[in-house]
Amino acid sequence: MLNEVERWLATRSWSVTDRPLHRIMAAKRGTGRTVSVVLPALNEEETVGDIVSVIRHDLMQQVPLVDEIVVVDSGSTDRTSEVAAAAGARVVHRDDILPRIPAVPGKGEVLWRSLLATSGDIVCFIDADLKEFSSDFVSGIVGPLLTDPEVDLVKGMYDRPLGGAAGQGGRVTELMARPLLNMHWPQLAGFVQPLGGEYAARRSLLEQLPFPVGYGVELGMLVDALHLVGLDALAQVDVGVRKHRHQDGQALGRMSAAIYRTAQLRLARGHMIRPSLTQFERGRDGFEPRTYSVDTEERPPMVEIAEYAKRKVA
């Protein structure tokens, strides 16, 4: 297995500089493939506008790589929608997509619904909380999908600084996701950022995958894609440095529980004895328990949804 991972790293792990933009654009013109960029957003007014502006300027106005930018707002209480629209994105509210099925909270829910709100042959997901954003994040991960027909999904890889220390971000990745993948899906051990929110895939793949509604969506997508299309259809591209808002330890604990649940379902399709997580915060009278439910719901492959199938026929 180690030899297979090393071979994969040598043949499916690239740098953004390996594919100059002119080569990517030539491939886009040759294939006629369209590209949608999706930003799932919840209270990201401070960063979402800059991200949209950079993508529009670099990859829509200077070169026509991106065909649409869609911000899916999942219930922001700040000016996320207004800022995103002013920057040039099409803004869609999560609850307005597929209203027949009541929406539930979670990032995976937003990504799943975005397939109905976009039309690109290639869908590129970008988190809306990135700072000092570079359009390399988009062109880097979209490039292999346009230039190599054997690649179906591309993850971004990058340094994640924390408090000025290089490589100390991604705590859930190092403490939860990486051990799970190495022990249970060792073919995926070569992914540097398996939980990263910046990745692109062919719609033909995404529409066949189930989507965990919460933070388990990235791990679930990698594992399911491995079984559906095989390791050589997966790739990663080094796009530099990712700077974003870091969450506190308790929030990371809840993310970890959701990711573990996602892995558990894929290992045995079993049942969690207690689908909740209790954490502790110091209060006036000592430590007080706070119990949170763990995301256990998953959305089915989009091709099974009647509205999506109807749109494809049309």
mmCIF file of N, CA, C and O in Angstrom, residues 177-269:
data_model
loop_
_atom_site.group_PDB
_atom_site.id
_atom_site.type_symbol
_atom_site.label_atom_id
_atom_site.label_comp_id
_atom_site.label_asym_id
_atom_site.label_seq_id
_atom_site.Cartn_x
_atom_site.Cartn_y
_atom_site.Cartn_z
ATOM 1 N N ALA A 177 -8.759 13.159 11.233
ATOM 2 C CA ALA A 177 -8.925 12.652 9.865
ATOM 3 C C ALA A 177 -7.728 11.852 9.383
ATOM 4 O O ALA A 177 -7.894 10.773 8.789
ATOM 5 N N ARG A 178 -6.516 12.354 9.618
ATOM 6 C CA ARG A 178 -5.354 11.635 9.088
ATOM 7 C C ARG A 178 -5.196 10.248 9.713
ATOM 8 O O ARG A 178 -4.956 9.263 8.998
ATOM 9 N N PRO A 179 -5.341 10.106 11.043
ATOM 10 C CA PRO A 179 -5.277 8.746 11.599
ATOM 11 C C PRO A 179 -6.363 7.838 11.050
ATOM 12 O O PRO A 179 -6.100 6.664 10.752
ATOM 13 N N LEU A 180 -7.588 8.350 10.891
ATOM 14 C CA LEU A 180 -8.668 7.519 10.349
ATOM 15 C C LEU A 180 -8.334 7.045 8.938
ATOM 16 O O LEU A 180 -8.497 5.860 8.612
ATOM 17 N N LEU A 181 -7.878 7.946 8.093
ATOM 18 C CA LEU A 181 -7.579 7.570 6.708
ATOM 19 C C LEU A 181 -6.417 6.594 6.638
ATOM 20 O O LEU A 181 -6.465 5.607 5.885
ATOM 21 N N ASN A 182 -5.371 6.839 7.410
ATOM 22 C CA ASN A 182 -4.207 5.949 7.372
ATOM 23 C C ASN A 182 -4.552 4.543 7.844
ATOM 24 O O ASN A 182 -4.027 3.554 7.323
ATOM 25 N N MET A 183 -5.427 4.453 8.827
ATOM 26 C CA MET A 183 -5.754 3.137 9.377
ATOM 27 C C MET A 183 -6.802 2.394 8.570
ATOM 28 O O MET A 183 -6.740 1.166 8.441
ATOM 29 N N HIS A 184 -7.765 3.121 7.999
ATOM 30 C CA HIS A 184 -8.893 2.444 7.362
ATOM 31 C C HIS A 184 -8.928 2.588 5.842
ATOM 32 O O HIS A 184 -9.451 1.716 5.155
ATOM 33 N N TRP A 185 -8.401 3.684 5.326
ATOM 34 C CA TRP A 185 -8.338 3.883 3.870
ATOM 35 C C TRP A 185 -6.922 4.331 3.512
ATOM 36 O O TRP A 185 -6.704 5.481 3.098
ATOM 37 N N PRO A 186 -5.943 3.464 3.675
ATOM 38 C CA PRO A 186 -4.545 3.872 3.488
ATOM 39 C C PRO A 186 -4.228 4.371 2.084
ATOM 40 O O PRO A 186 -3.237 5.077 1.895
ATOM 41 N N GLN A 187 -5.044 4.040 1.097
ATOM 42 C CA GLN A 187 -4.818 4.578 -0.242
ATOM 43 C C GLN A 187 -4.920 6.104 -0.255
ATOM 44 O O GLN A 187 -4.327 6.764 -1.106
ATOM 45 N N LEU A 188 -5.665 6.664 0.700
ATOM 46 C CA LEU A 188 -5.864 8.109 0.759
ATOM 47 C C LEU A 188 -4.850 8.807 1.656
ATOM 48 O O LEU A 188 -4.961 10.007 1.910
ATOM 49 N N ALA A 189 -3.850 8.061 2.123
ATOM 50 C CA ALA A 189 -2.884 8.623 3.067
ATOM 51 C C ALA A 189 -2.021 9.723 2.460
ATOM 52 O O ALA A 189 -1.397 10.500 3.186
ATOM 53 N N GLY A 190 -1.986 9.831 1.138
ATOM 54 C CA GLY A 190 -1.149 10.831 0.502
ATOM 55 C C GLY A 190 -1.756 12.221 0.439
ATOM 56 O O GLY A 190 -1.070 13.182 0.072
ATOM 57 N N PHE A 191 -3.035 12.354 0.805
ATOM 58 C CA PHE A 191 -3.661 13.673 0.745
ATOM 59 C C PHE A 191 -3.151 14.549 1.876
ATOM 60 O O PHE A 191 -3.264 14.207 3.046
ATOM 61 N N VAL A 192 -2.604 15.692 1.514
ATOM 62 C CA VAL A 192 -2.044 16.606 2.507
ATOM 63 C C VAL A 192 -3.146 17.306 3.294
ATOM 64 O O VAL A 192 -3.044 17.488 4.511
ATOM 65 N N GLN A 193 -4.220 17.690 2.622
ATOM 66 C CA GLN A 193 -5.329 18.385 3.274
ATOM 67 C C GLN A 193 -6.649 17.680 2.938
ATOM 68 O O GLN A 193 -7.477 18.197 2.183
ATOM 69 N N PRO A 194 -6.874 16.512 3.517
ATOM 70 C CA PRO A 194 -8.091 15.768 3.176
ATOM 71 C C PRO A 194 -9.378 16.483 3.571
ATOM 72 O O PRO A 194 -10.429 16.249 2.964
ATOM 73 N N LEU A 195 -9.325 17.363 4.574
ATOM 74 C CA LEU A 195 -10.523 18.077 5.008
ATOM 75 C C LEU A 195 -10.613 19.478 4.440
ATOM 76 O O LEU A 195 -11.549 20.220 4.747
ATOM 77 N N GLY A 196 -9.651 19.875 3.605
ATOM 78 C CA GLY A 196 -9.654 21.226 3.060
ATOM 79 C C GLY A 196 -10.925 21.532 2.293
ATOM 80 O O GLY A 196 -11.493 20.674 1.604
ATOM 81 N N GLY A 197 -11.385 22.781 2.413
ATOM 82 C CA GLY A 197 -12.628 23.166 1.762
ATOM 83 C C GLY A 197 -12.467 23.658 0.339
ATOM 84 O O GLY A 197 -13.445 24.085 -0.279
ATOM 85 N N GLU A 198 -11.250 23.607 -0.195
ATOM 86 C CA GLU A 198 -11.001 24.061 -1.549
ATOM 87 C C GLU A 198 -10.722 22.854 -2.438
ATOM 88 O O GLU A 198 -9.641 22.264 -2.367
ATOM 89 N N TYR A 199 -11.669 22.500 -3.258
ATOM 90 C CA TYR A 199 -11.518 21.363 -4.153
ATOM 91 C C TYR A 199 -12.481 21.507 -5.314
ATOM 92 O O TYR A 199 -13.445 22.289 -5.256
ATOM 93 N N ALA A 200 -12.215 20.785 -6.361
ATOM 94 C CA ALA A 200 -13.053 20.820 -7.558
ATOM 95 C C ALA A 200 -13.271 19.404 -8.058
ATOM 96 O O ALA A 200 -12.439 18.520 -7.843
ATOM 97 N N ALA A 201 -14.395 19.205 -8.717
ATOM 98 C CA ALA A 201 -14.718 17.870 -9.227
ATOM 99 C C ALA A 201 -15.643 17.992 -10.419
ATOM 100 O O ALA A 201 -16.306 19.010 -10.622
ATOM 101 N N ARG A 202 -15.675 16.926 -11.194
ATOM 102 C CA ARG A 202 -16.620 16.883 -12.301
ATOM 103 C C ARG A 202 -18.029 16.700 -11.748
ATOM 104 O O ARG A 202 -18.250 15.924 -10.809
ATOM 105 N N ARG A 203 -18.959 17.393 -12.341
ATOM 106 C CA ARG A 203 -20.358 17.246 -11.917
ATOM 107 C C ARG A 203 -20.796 15.785 -12.039
ATOM 108 O O ARG A 203 -21.559 15.286 -11.209
ATOM 109 N N SER A 204 -20.296 15.105 -13.055
ATOM 110 C CA SER A 204 -20.679 13.713 -13.273
ATOM 111 C C SER A 204 -20.297 12.822 -12.095
ATOM 112 O O SER A 204 -20.909 11.774 -11.875
ATOM 113 N N LEU A 205 -19.288 13.224 -11.330
ATOM 114 C CA LEU A 205 -18.932 12.495 -10.110
ATOM 115 C C LEU A 205 -19.758 12.983 -8.934
ATOM 116 O O LEU A 205 -20.347 12.175 -8.200
ATOM 117 N N LEU A 206 -19.820 14.288 -8.737
ATOM 118 C CA LEU A 206 -20.501 14.847 -7.569
ATOM 119 C C LEU A 206 -21.956 14.403 -7.495
ATOM 120 O O LEU A 206 -22.483 14.151 -6.412
ATOM 121 N N GLU A 207 -22.617 14.304 -8.633
ATOM 122 C CA GLU A 207 -24.033 13.976 -8.609
ATOM 123 C C GLU A 207 -24.290 12.516 -8.227
ATOM 124 O O GLU A 207 -25.421 12.150 -7.922
ATOM 125 N N GLN A 208 -23.237 11.714 -8.205
ATOM 126 C CA GLN A 208 -23.391 10.308 -7.802
ATOM 127 C C GLN A 208 -23.048 10.057 -6.334
ATOM 128 O O GLN A 208 -23.204 8.932 -5.851
ATOM 129 N N LEU A 209 -22.568 11.083 -5.637
ATOM 130 C CA LEU A 209 -22.093 10.895 -4.273
ATOM 131 C C LEU A 209 -23.133 11.299 -3.247
ATOM 132 O O LEU A 209 -23.828 12.310 -3.423
ATOM 133 N N PRO A 210 -23.243 10.549 -2.146
ATOM 134 C CA PRO A 210 -24.037 11.040 -1.018
ATOM 135 C C PRO A 210 -23.272 12.162 -0.320
ATOM 136 O O PRO A 210 -22.049 12.198 -0.357
ATOM 137 N N PHE A 211 -23.990 13.082 0.311
ATOM 138 C CA PHE A 211 -23.361 14.214 0.985
ATOM 139 C C PHE A 211 -23.732 14.209 2.465
ATOM 140 O O PHE A 211 -24.878 14.485 2.812
ATOM 141 N N PRO A 212 -22.807 13.883 3.371
ATOM 142 C CA PRO A 212 -23.081 14.135 4.785
ATOM 143 C C PRO A 212 -23.434 15.607 4.956
ATOM 144 O O PRO A 212 -22.772 16.483 4.370
ATOM 145 N N VAL A 213 -24.437 15.914 5.758
ATOM 146 C CA VAL A 213 -24.928 17.284 5.806
ATOM 147 C C VAL A 213 -23.994 18.225 6.563
ATOM 148 O O VAL A 213 -24.076 19.437 6.405
ATOM 149 N N GLY A 214 -23.109 17.696 7.405
ATOM 150 C CA GLY A 214 -22.278 18.556 8.237
ATOM 151 C C GLY A 214 -20.827 18.551 7.847
ATOM 152 O O GLY A 214 -20.458 18.442 6.667
ATOM 153 N N TYR A 215 -19.949 18.631 8.859
ATOM 154 C CA TYR A 215 -18.523 18.764 8.618
ATOM 155 C C TYR A 215 -17.867 17.480 8.118
ATOM 156 O O TYR A 215 -16.705 17.497 7.744
ATOM 157 N N GLY A 216 -18.587 16.389 8.088
ATOM 158 C CA GLY A 216 -18.027 15.153 7.568
ATOM 159 C C GLY A 216 -18.013 15.082 6.055
ATOM 160 O O GLY A 216 -17.546 14.092 5.485
ATOM 161 N N VAL A 217 -18.512 16.119 5.387
ATOM 162 C CA VAL A 217 -18.705 16.040 3.938
ATOM 163 C C VAL A 217 -17.388 15.831 3.190
ATOM 164 O O VAL A 217 -17.345 15.040 2.234
ATOM 165 N N GLU A 218 -16.305 16.489 3.600
ATOM 166 C CA GLU A 218 -15.052 16.343 2.854
ATOM 167 C C GLU A 218 -14.467 14.942 2.983
ATOM 168 O O GLU A 218 -14.024 14.351 2.001
ATOM 169 N N LEU A 219 -14.469 14.397 4.189
ATOM 170 C CA LEU A 219 -13.948 13.037 4.359
ATOM 171 C C LEU A 219 -14.840 12.038 3.631
ATOM 172 O O LEU A 219 -14.360 11.134 2.943
ATOM 173 N N GLY A 220 -16.149 12.189 3.780
ATOM 174 C CA GLY A 220 -17.066 11.277 3.112
ATOM 175 C C GLY A 220 -16.906 11.303 1.610
ATOM 176 O O GLY A 220 -16.938 10.266 0.938
ATOM 177 N N MET A 221 -16.706 12.510 1.064
ATOM 178 C CA MET A 221 -16.559 12.629 -0.385
ATOM 179 C C MET A 221 -15.299 11.932 -0.884
ATOM 180 O O MET A 221 -15.318 11.249 -1.913
ATOM 181 N N LEU A 222 -14.191 12.080 -0.154
ATOM 182 C CA LEU A 222 -12.952 11.425 -0.558
ATOM 183 C C LEU A 222 -13.103 9.901 -0.544
ATOM 184 O O LEU A 222 -12.716 9.216 -1.489
ATOM 185 N N VAL A 223 -13.653 9.386 0.546
ATOM 186 C CA VAL A 223 -13.792 7.933 0.690
ATOM 187 C C VAL A 223 -14.731 7.376 -0.375
ATOM 188 O O VAL A 223 -14.431 6.363 -1.028
ATOM 189 N N ASP A 224 -15.856 8.035 -0.578
ATOM 190 C CA ASP A 224 -16.821 7.543 -1.555
ATOM 191 C C ASP A 224 -16.284 7.658 -2.982
ATOM 192 O O ASP A 224 -16.529 6.790 -3.812
ATOM 193 N N ALA A 225 -15.555 8.741 -3.265
ATOM 194 C CA ALA A 225 -14.976 8.890 -4.603
ATOM 195 C C ALA A 225 -13.922 7.815 -4.862
ATOM 196 O O ALA A 225 -13.809 7.294 -5.976
ATOM 197 N N LEU A 226 -13.147 7.478 -3.829
ATOM 198 C CA LEU A 226 -12.158 6.409 -3.978
ATOM 199 C C LEU A 226 -12.833 5.114 -4.412
ATOM 200 O O LEU A 226 -12.363 4.436 -5.330
ATOM 201 N N HIS A 227 -13.924 4.770 -3.771
ATOM 202 C CA HIS A 227 -14.619 3.518 -4.106
ATOM 203 C C HIS A 227 -15.325 3.595 -5.453
ATOM 204 O O HIS A 227 -15.465 2.588 -6.148
ATOM 205 N N LEU A 228 -15.746 4.795 -5.838
ATOM 206 C CA LEU A 228 -16.518 4.925 -7.075
ATOM 207 C C LEU A 228 -15.632 5.019 -8.310
ATOM 208 O O LEU A 228 -15.914 4.386 -9.337
ATOM 209 N N VAL A 229 -14.545 5.799 -8.247
ATOM 210 C CA VAL A 229 -13.744 6.027 -9.454
ATOM 211 C C VAL A 229 -12.291 5.585 -9.313
ATOM 212 O O VAL A 229 -11.558 5.564 -10.301
ATOM 213 N N GLY A 230 -11.833 5.251 -8.110
ATOM 214 C CA GLY A 230 -10.481 4.748 -7.929
ATOM 215 C C GLY A 230 -9.476 5.851 -7.617
ATOM 216 O O GLY A 230 -9.699 7.034 -7.878
ATOM 217 N N LEU A 231 -8.346 5.456 -7.057
ATOM 218 C CA LEU A 231 -7.349 6.408 -6.580
ATOM 219 C C LEU A 231 -6.787 7.281 -7.690
ATOM 220 O O LEU A 231 -6.560 8.485 -7.486
ATOM 221 N N ASP A 232 -6.554 6.735 -8.867
ATOM 222 C CA ASP A 232 -5.905 7.506 -9.924
ATOM 223 C C ASP A 232 -6.805 8.578 -10.519
ATOM 224 O O ASP A 232 -6.332 9.423 -11.292
ATOM 225 N N ALA A 233 -8.089 8.567 -10.176
ATOM 226 C CA ALA A 233 -8.989 9.643 -10.606
ATOM 227 C C ALA A 233 -8.992 10.804 -9.622
ATOM 228 O O ALA A 233 -9.658 11.813 -9.860
ATOM 229 N N LEU A 234 -8.235 10.661 -8.531
ATOM 230 C CA LEU A 234 -8.146 11.697 -7.508
ATOM 231 C C LEU A 234 -6.758 12.329 -7.553
ATOM 232 O O LEU A 234 -5.774 11.656 -7.849
ATOM 233 N N ALA A 235 -6.684 13.618 -7.239
ATOM 234 C CA ALA A 235 -5.401 14.322 -7.320
ATOM 235 C C ALA A 235 -5.388 15.472 -6.328
ATOM 236 O O ALA A 235 -6.404 15.793 -5.698
ATOM 237 N N GLN A 236 -4.211 16.100 -6.177
ATOM 238 C CA GLN A 236 -4.088 17.279 -5.325
ATOM 239 C C GLN A 236 -3.088 18.246 -5.947
ATOM 240 O O GLN A 236 -2.175 17.837 -6.672
ATOM 241 N N VAL A 237 -3.270 19.528 -5.652
ATOM 242 C CA VAL A 237 -2.418 20.574 -6.211
ATOM 243 C C VAL A 237 -2.000 21.524 -5.090
ATOM 244 O O VAL A 237 -2.835 21.999 -4.320
ATOM 245 N N ASP A 238 -0.698 21.818 -5.034
ATOM 246 C CA ASP A 238 -0.157 22.756 -4.063
ATOM 247 C C ASP A 238 -0.452 24.178 -4.531
ATOM 248 O O ASP A 238 0.032 24.617 -5.573
ATOM 249 N N VAL A 239 -1.255 24.905 -3.732
ATOM 250 C CA VAL A 239 -1.638 26.271 -4.110
ATOM 251 C C VAL A 239 -1.076 27.316 -3.146
ATOM 252 O O VAL A 239 -1.491 28.476 -3.178
ATOM 253 N N GLY A 240 -0.156 26.912 -2.268
ATOM 254 C CA GLY A 240 0.532 27.908 -1.448
ATOM 255 C C GLY A 240 0.160 27.897 0.012
ATOM 256 O O GLY A 240 0.377 26.916 0.717
ATOM 257 N N VAL A 241 -0.416 29.002 0.487
ATOM 258 C CA VAL A 241 -0.727 29.192 1.898
ATOM 259 C C VAL A 241 -2.198 29.540 2.046
ATOM 260 O O VAL A 241 -2.727 30.373 1.296
ATOM 261 N N ARG A 242 -2.845 28.916 3.017
ATOM 262 C CA ARG A 242 -4.263 29.184 3.280
ATOM 263 C C ARG A 242 -4.384 29.875 4.634
ATOM 264 O O ARG A 242 -4.012 29.317 5.672
ATOM 265 N N LYS A 243 -4.932 31.088 4.626
ATOM 266 C CA LYS A 243 -5.163 31.826 5.862
ATOM 267 C C LYS A 243 -6.669 32.025 6.050
ATOM 268 O O LYS A 243 -7.364 32.440 5.120
ATOM 269 N N HIS A 244 -7.143 31.724 7.239
ATOM 270 C CA HIS A 244 -8.577 31.828 7.495
ATOM 271 C C HIS A 244 -8.815 31.980 8.988
ATOM 272 O O HIS A 244 -7.898 31.953 9.791
ATOM 273 N N ARG A 245 -10.082 32.137 9.332
ATOM 274 C CA ARG A 245 -10.457 32.260 10.730
ATOM 275 C C ARG A 245 -10.378 30.890 11.409
ATOM 276 O O ARG A 245 -10.926 29.912 10.914
ATOM 277 N N HIS A 246 -9.695 30.812 12.536
ATOM 278 C CA HIS A 246 -9.580 29.544 13.251
ATOM 279 C C HIS A 246 -10.655 29.439 14.323
ATOM 280 O O HIS A 246 -11.014 30.433 14.968
ATOM 281 N N GLN A 247 -11.151 28.238 14.527
ATOM 282 C CA GLN A 247 -12.185 28.012 15.520
ATOM 283 C C GLN A 247 -11.574 27.535 16.832
ATOM 284 O O GLN A 247 -10.434 27.063 16.877
ATOM 285 N N ASP A 248 -12.359 27.669 17.907
ATOM 286 C CA ASP A 248 -11.837 27.261 19.210
ATOM 287 C C ASP A 248 -11.864 25.749 19.354
ATOM 288 O O ASP A 248 -12.423 25.018 18.529
ATOM 289 N N GLY A 249 -11.244 25.271 20.429
ATOM 290 C CA GLY A 249 -11.083 23.830 20.627
ATOM 291 C C GLY A 249 -12.390 23.080 20.724
ATOM 292 O O GLY A 249 -12.502 21.945 20.255
ATOM 293 N N GLN A 250 -13.407 23.684 21.331
ATOM 294 C CA GLN A 250 -14.679 22.981 21.472
ATOM 295 C C GLN A 250 -15.377 22.831 20.123
ATOM 296 O O GLN A 250 -15.973 21.787 19.840
ATOM 297 N N ALA A 251 -15.313 23.873 19.302
ATOM 298 C CA ALA A 251 -15.884 23.750 17.962
ATOM 299 C C ALA A 251 -15.171 22.662 17.172
ATOM 300 O O ALA A 251 -15.795 21.894 16.438
ATOM 301 N N LEU A 252 -13.854 22.577 17.341
ATOM 302 C CA LEU A 252 -13.098 21.530 16.659
ATOM 303 C C LEU A 252 -13.486 20.150 17.167
ATOM 304 O O LEU A 252 -13.484 19.174 16.412
ATOM 305 N N GLY A 253 -13.825 20.060 18.449
ATOM 306 C CA GLY A 253 -14.295 18.786 18.987
ATOM 307 C C GLY A 253 -15.580 18.338 18.329
ATOM 308 O O GLY A 253 -15.757 17.154 18.012
ATOM 309 N N ARG A 254 -16.483 19.284 18.093
ATOM 310 C CA ARG A 254 -17.746 18.929 17.440
ATOM 311 C C ARG A 254 -17.509 18.533 15.983
ATOM 312 O O ARG A 254 -18.158 17.618 15.467
ATOM 313 N N MET A 255 -16.580 19.216 15.327
ATOM 314 C CA MET A 255 -16.226 18.830 13.961
ATOM 315 C C MET A 255 -15.662 17.411 13.944
ATOM 316 O O MET A 255 -16.012 16.601 13.078
ATOM 317 N N SER A 256 -14.814 17.122 14.905
ATOM 318 C CA SER A 256 -14.181 15.796 14.960
ATOM 319 C C SER A 256 -15.222 14.703 15.147
ATOM 320 O O SER A 256 -15.126 13.622 14.548
ATOM 321 N N ALA A 257 -16.211 14.973 15.997
ATOM 322 C CA ALA A 257 -17.256 13.967 16.224
ATOM 323 C C ALA A 257 -18.031 13.689 14.939
ATOM 324 O O ALA A 257 -18.351 12.538 14.623
ATOM 325 N N ALA A 258 -18.343 14.743 14.181
ATOM 326 C CA ALA A 258 -19.065 14.559 12.925
ATOM 327 C C ALA A 258 -18.228 13.777 11.917
ATOM 328 O O ALA A 258 -18.739 12.922 11.183
ATOM 329 N N ILE A 259 -16.943 14.053 11.898
ATOM 330 C CA ILE A 259 -16.053 13.350 10.964
ATOM 331 C C ILE A 259 -15.924 11.883 11.355
ATOM 332 O O ILE A 259 -15.939 10.988 10.501
ATOM 333 N N TYR A 260 -15.818 11.629 12.647
ATOM 334 C CA TYR A 260 -15.751 10.238 13.092
ATOM 335 C C TYR A 260 -17.025 9.495 12.729
ATOM 336 O O TYR A 260 -16.985 8.344 12.286
ATOM 337 N N ARG A 261 -18.160 10.145 12.895
ATOM 338 C CA ARG A 261 -19.433 9.520 12.548
ATOM 339 C C ARG A 261 -19.475 9.188 11.055
ATOM 340 O O ARG A 261 -19.921 8.109 10.649
ATOM 341 N N THR A 262 -18.998 10.099 10.231
ATOM 342 C CA THR A 262 -18.970 9.861 8.790
ATOM 343 C C THR A 262 -18.108 8.649 8.465
ATOM 344 O O THR A 262 -18.476 7.807 7.638
ATOM 345 N N ALA A 263 -16.959 8.560 9.113
ATOM 346 C CA ALA A 263 -16.083 7.407 8.892
ATOM 347 C C ALA A 263 -16.739 6.126 9.374
ATOM 348 O O ALA A 263 -16.668 5.083 8.711
ATOM 349 N N GLN A 264 -17.390 6.198 10.534
ATOM 350 C CA GLN A 264 -18.032 5.011 11.087
ATOM 351 C C GLN A 264 -19.093 4.459 10.148
ATOM 352 O O GLN A 264 -19.188 3.245 9.927
ATOM 353 N N LEU A 265 -19.893 5.349 9.578
ATOM 354 C CA LEU A 265 -20.934 4.900 8.652
ATOM 355 C C LEU A 265 -20.334 4.184 7.452
ATOM 356 O O LEU A 265 -20.875 3.193 6.968
ATOM 357 N N ARG A 266 -19.214 4.676 6.993
ATOM 358 C CA ARG A 266 -18.597 4.066 5.823
ATOM 359 C C ARG A 266 -17.853 2.785 6.165
ATOM 360 O O ARG A 266 -17.659 1.944 5.303
ATOM 361 N N LEU A 267 -17.476 2.624 7.387
ATOM 362 C CA LEU A 267 -16.801 1.397 7.793
ATOM 363 C C LEU A 267 -17.788 0.251 7.994
ATOM 364 O O LEU A 267 -17.512 -0.883 7.645
ATOM 365 N N ALA A 268 -18.915 0.555 8.550
ATOM 366 C CA ALA A 268 -19.811 -0.554 8.902
ATOM 367 C C ALA A 268 -21.276 -0.262 8.651
ATOM 368 O O ALA A 268 -22.107 -1.139 8.838
ATOM 369 N N ARG A 269 -21.586 0.972 8.245
ATOM 370 C CA ARG A 269 -22.986 1.365 8.158
ATOM 371 C C ARG A 269 -23.713 0.988 9.444
ATOM 372 O O ARG A 269 -24.867 0.578 9.446
#
